[in-house]
Coordinates of C-alpha atoms and ligand atoms in Angstrom, one line a residue:
M1 CA 19.9 -42.7 15.5
N2 CA 17.1 -43.9 17.4
E3 CA 18.8 -43.3 20.6
Q4 CA 19.7 -39.8 20.4
H5 CA 17.8 -36.7 21.1
I6 CA 17.1 -34.3 17.9
F7 CA 17.6 -30.7 18.3
L8 CA 16.4 -28.0 16.1
V9 CA 18.4 -24.7 16.2
G10 CA 17.9 -21.8 14.2
P11 CA 16.9 -18.2 14.2
M12 CA 13.5 -16.8 15.8
G13 CA 10.5 -17.3 13.1
V14 CA 12.2 -20.2 11.3
G15 CA 9.7 -22.4 12.4
K16 CA 11.4 -24.9 14.8
T17 CA 8.3 -25.4 17.0
T18 CA 5.7 -26.2 14.1
V19 CA 8.4 -28.7 12.5
G20 CA 9.4 -30.0 15.5
K21 CA 6.0 -30.8 16.4
Q22 CA 5.3 -32.8 13.3
L23 CA 8.6 -34.5 13.3
S24 CA 8.1 -35.7 16.7
G25 CA 4.8 -37.4 15.5
L26 CA 6.3 -38.7 12.3
L27 CA 9.1 -40.3 14.5
H28 CA 6.7 -41.2 17.5
R29 CA 8.7 -39.7 20.0
P30 CA 7.8 -36.7 22.1
F31 CA 8.2 -33.2 21.8
V32 CA 9.7 -30.5 24.1
D33 CA 10.3 -26.8 23.3
V34 CA 12.5 -25.2 25.5
D35 CA 11.0 -22.0 25.6
A36 CA 7.6 -23.4 26.8
E37 CA 9.4 -25.6 29.5
I38 CA 11.1 -22.6 30.7
E39 CA 7.6 -20.9 30.9
S40 CA 5.8 -23.7 32.5
R41 CA 8.7 -24.0 35.1
C42 CA 8.7 -20.5 35.8
G43 CA 4.8 -19.7 35.7
A44 CA 5.2 -16.7 33.6
D45 CA 6.1 -15.8 29.9
I46 CA 9.3 -15.1 28.4
Q47 CA 8.8 -11.6 27.8
W48 CA 8.2 -10.9 31.9
I49 CA 11.6 -13.2 32.4
F50 CA 12.8 -10.7 30.3
D51 CA 11.3 -7.5 31.9
M52 CA 12.1 -8.8 35.5
E53 CA 15.6 -10.8 35.2
G54 CA 16.9 -9.5 32.0
E55 CA 18.4 -11.2 29.1
V56 CA 20.9 -12.7 31.5
G57 CA 18.3 -14.4 33.6
F58 CA 16.5 -15.8 31.0
R59 CA 19.8 -17.2 29.4
E60 CA 20.4 -19.0 33.2
R61 CA 17.2 -20.6 33.0
E62 CA 17.5 -21.8 29.3
S63 CA 20.8 -23.2 30.0
K64 CA 19.4 -25.2 33.2
V65 CA 16.3 -25.9 31.1
L66 CA 18.6 -27.7 28.4
A67 CA 20.9 -29.5 30.7
E68 CA 17.7 -30.9 32.8
L69 CA 16.2 -32.1 29.2
V70 CA 19.5 -33.7 28.2
A71 CA 20.1 -35.7 31.6
D72 CA 16.5 -37.5 30.6
K73 CA 17.6 -40.1 28.2
Q74 CA 14.2 -40.9 26.6
P75 CA 14.9 -39.9 22.8
K76 CA 13.2 -36.6 22.1
V77 CA 12.4 -33.7 19.9
I78 CA 14.0 -30.6 21.1
A79 CA 12.8 -27.1 20.0
T80 CA 15.4 -24.7 21.0
G81 CA 15.3 -21.0 21.3
G82 CA 17.2 -18.8 18.7
G83 CA 19.7 -17.9 21.4
I84 CA 20.7 -21.0 22.9
V85 CA 23.4 -21.4 20.9
L86 CA 25.3 -18.2 22.6
S87 CA 26.9 -19.8 25.1
D88 CA 29.6 -22.4 24.8
D89 CA 28.5 -24.6 27.4
N90 CA 25.0 -25.1 25.6
R91 CA 26.8 -25.7 22.2
G92 CA 28.9 -28.2 23.8
I93 CA 25.7 -30.0 25.5
L94 CA 24.1 -29.8 22.2
Q95 CA 27.1 -31.6 20.3
A96 CA 26.9 -34.1 23.0
S97 CA 23.7 -35.0 23.5
G98 CA 22.1 -35.9 19.9
L99 CA 21.6 -34.9 16.7
V100 CA 21.6 -31.1 15.7
V101 CA 19.3 -30.2 13.1
Y102 CA 19.7 -26.4 11.8
L103 CA 16.7 -24.8 10.3
S104 CA 17.8 -22.2 8.3
A105 CA 16.0 -19.3 6.5
T106 CA 17.2 -16.0 4.7
F107 CA 16.9 -12.6 5.9
E108 CA 14.0 -11.6 3.8
Q109 CA 12.1 -15.0 4.8
L110 CA 12.8 -14.1 8.8
V111 CA 11.5 -10.3 8.3
E112 CA 8.6 -11.7 6.7
R113 CA 7.6 -14.2 9.2
T114 CA 8.2 -12.2 12.2
K115 CA 6.4 -9.2 11.0
R116 CA 3.6 -9.3 13.1
D117 CA 5.6 -11.0 16.5
K118 CA 4.4 -9.5 19.7
T119 CA 6.1 -11.8 22.4
R120 CA 9.7 -12.1 21.4
P121 CA 11.3 -9.5 23.5
L122 CA 14.6 -9.0 21.3
L123 CA 12.2 -8.2 18.2
Q124 CA 10.2 -5.7 20.2
V125 CA 12.3 -2.6 18.8
D126 CA 11.7 0.1 16.4
D127 CA 14.4 -1.2 13.7
R128 CA 13.3 -4.8 13.8
E129 CA 15.2 -5.5 10.5
A130 CA 18.5 -4.3 12.2
V131 CA 18.3 -6.7 14.8
I132 CA 17.2 -9.4 12.3
K133 CA 20.0 -8.7 10.3
Q134 CA 22.5 -8.5 13.3
L135 CA 21.5 -11.8 14.8
I136 CA 22.0 -13.5 11.5
E137 CA 25.6 -12.4 11.5
T138 CA 26.6 -13.1 15.2
R139 CA 24.7 -16.1 15.3
S140 CA 24.8 -18.3 11.8
P141 CA 28.6 -19.2 12.3
L142 CA 27.2 -20.7 15.9
Y143 CA 24.4 -22.7 14.4
H144 CA 26.6 -24.0 11.7
Q145 CA 29.3 -25.1 14.5
V146 CA 27.0 -27.1 16.5
A147 CA 24.7 -28.6 13.2
D148 CA 24.9 -32.0 12.1
L149 CA 22.3 -31.4 9.4
V150 CA 21.2 -28.3 7.8
F151 CA 17.9 -27.9 6.1
P152 CA 16.7 -24.6 4.4
S153 CA 13.3 -24.0 6.0
G154 CA 12.3 -20.7 5.0
S155 CA 9.8 -21.7 1.8
T156 CA 9.1 -25.1 2.8
Q157 CA 5.1 -26.1 4.3
P158 CA 6.1 -27.4 7.5
L159 CA 4.8 -30.7 7.1
K160 CA 6.8 -31.6 3.8
L161 CA 10.0 -30.0 5.8
A162 CA 9.4 -32.2 8.9
K163 CA 8.9 -35.3 6.6
K164 CA 12.3 -34.8 4.6
L165 CA 13.8 -34.3 8.0
A166 CA 12.2 -37.9 9.3
E167 CA 13.7 -39.5 6.3
A168 CA 17.0 -38.2 6.6
V169 CA 17.3 -38.7 10.4
S170 CA 16.1 -42.6 9.8
A171 CA 18.2 -43.1 6.9
L172 CA 21.1 -42.1 9.6
Ligands
S3P201 C1 15.2 -15.8 21.3 C2 14.3 -16.6 20.9 C3 13.2 -17.2 21.0 C4 13.1 -16.9 23.0 C5 13.7 -15.8 23.2 C6 15.1 -15.4 22.9 C7 16.8 -15.6 21.0 O1 12.8 -18.3 21.0 O2 14.3 -17.8 23.3 O3 12.7 -15.0 23.0 O4 17.4 -14.9 21.6 O5 16.7 -15.4 19.6 P1 12.6 -18.8 19.3 O6 13.8 -19.1 18.4 O7 11.5 -20.2 19.5 O8 11.5 -17.8 18.9

């Protein structure tokens, strides 16, 4: 197990970055956030990339970063963006390159956790709840498809969840 990357997948607002940072500390391995990596390579934030290149351009960057990250074999904790599972290729890479943990949450929890969000382009719409509902419907099966482990994250304190995850991963 120790030789594998650990990927955190799941919807926007579920806490992948926060839990991932805690988990990386507990497991003493580097943490990488795919969104942050895209932004630092591009020198612009995600909203700018969506504005200039559309979602298609963003997805290309996302796939490229994922492929490059897994090419480096040093085991890491990798937090992914909520839409990474949309691409067949990305799903194949995730499944082939490490342990995939799906952090899940209910519709109500996601609505609550994203209600003040101003940075995620897909959520800057009038009817945010409709978008969240639709994303859950289309993406939940894809998260399940790639996941080795599923952890409900919605109401659990991040450090507590990270500790549970570290235990589960270490027991494998
Ligand atoms: C997206 C999720 C975001 C980010 C981008 C698109 C999505 O990441 O990649 O805004 O399609 O769900 P987080 O899940 O980390 O918010």
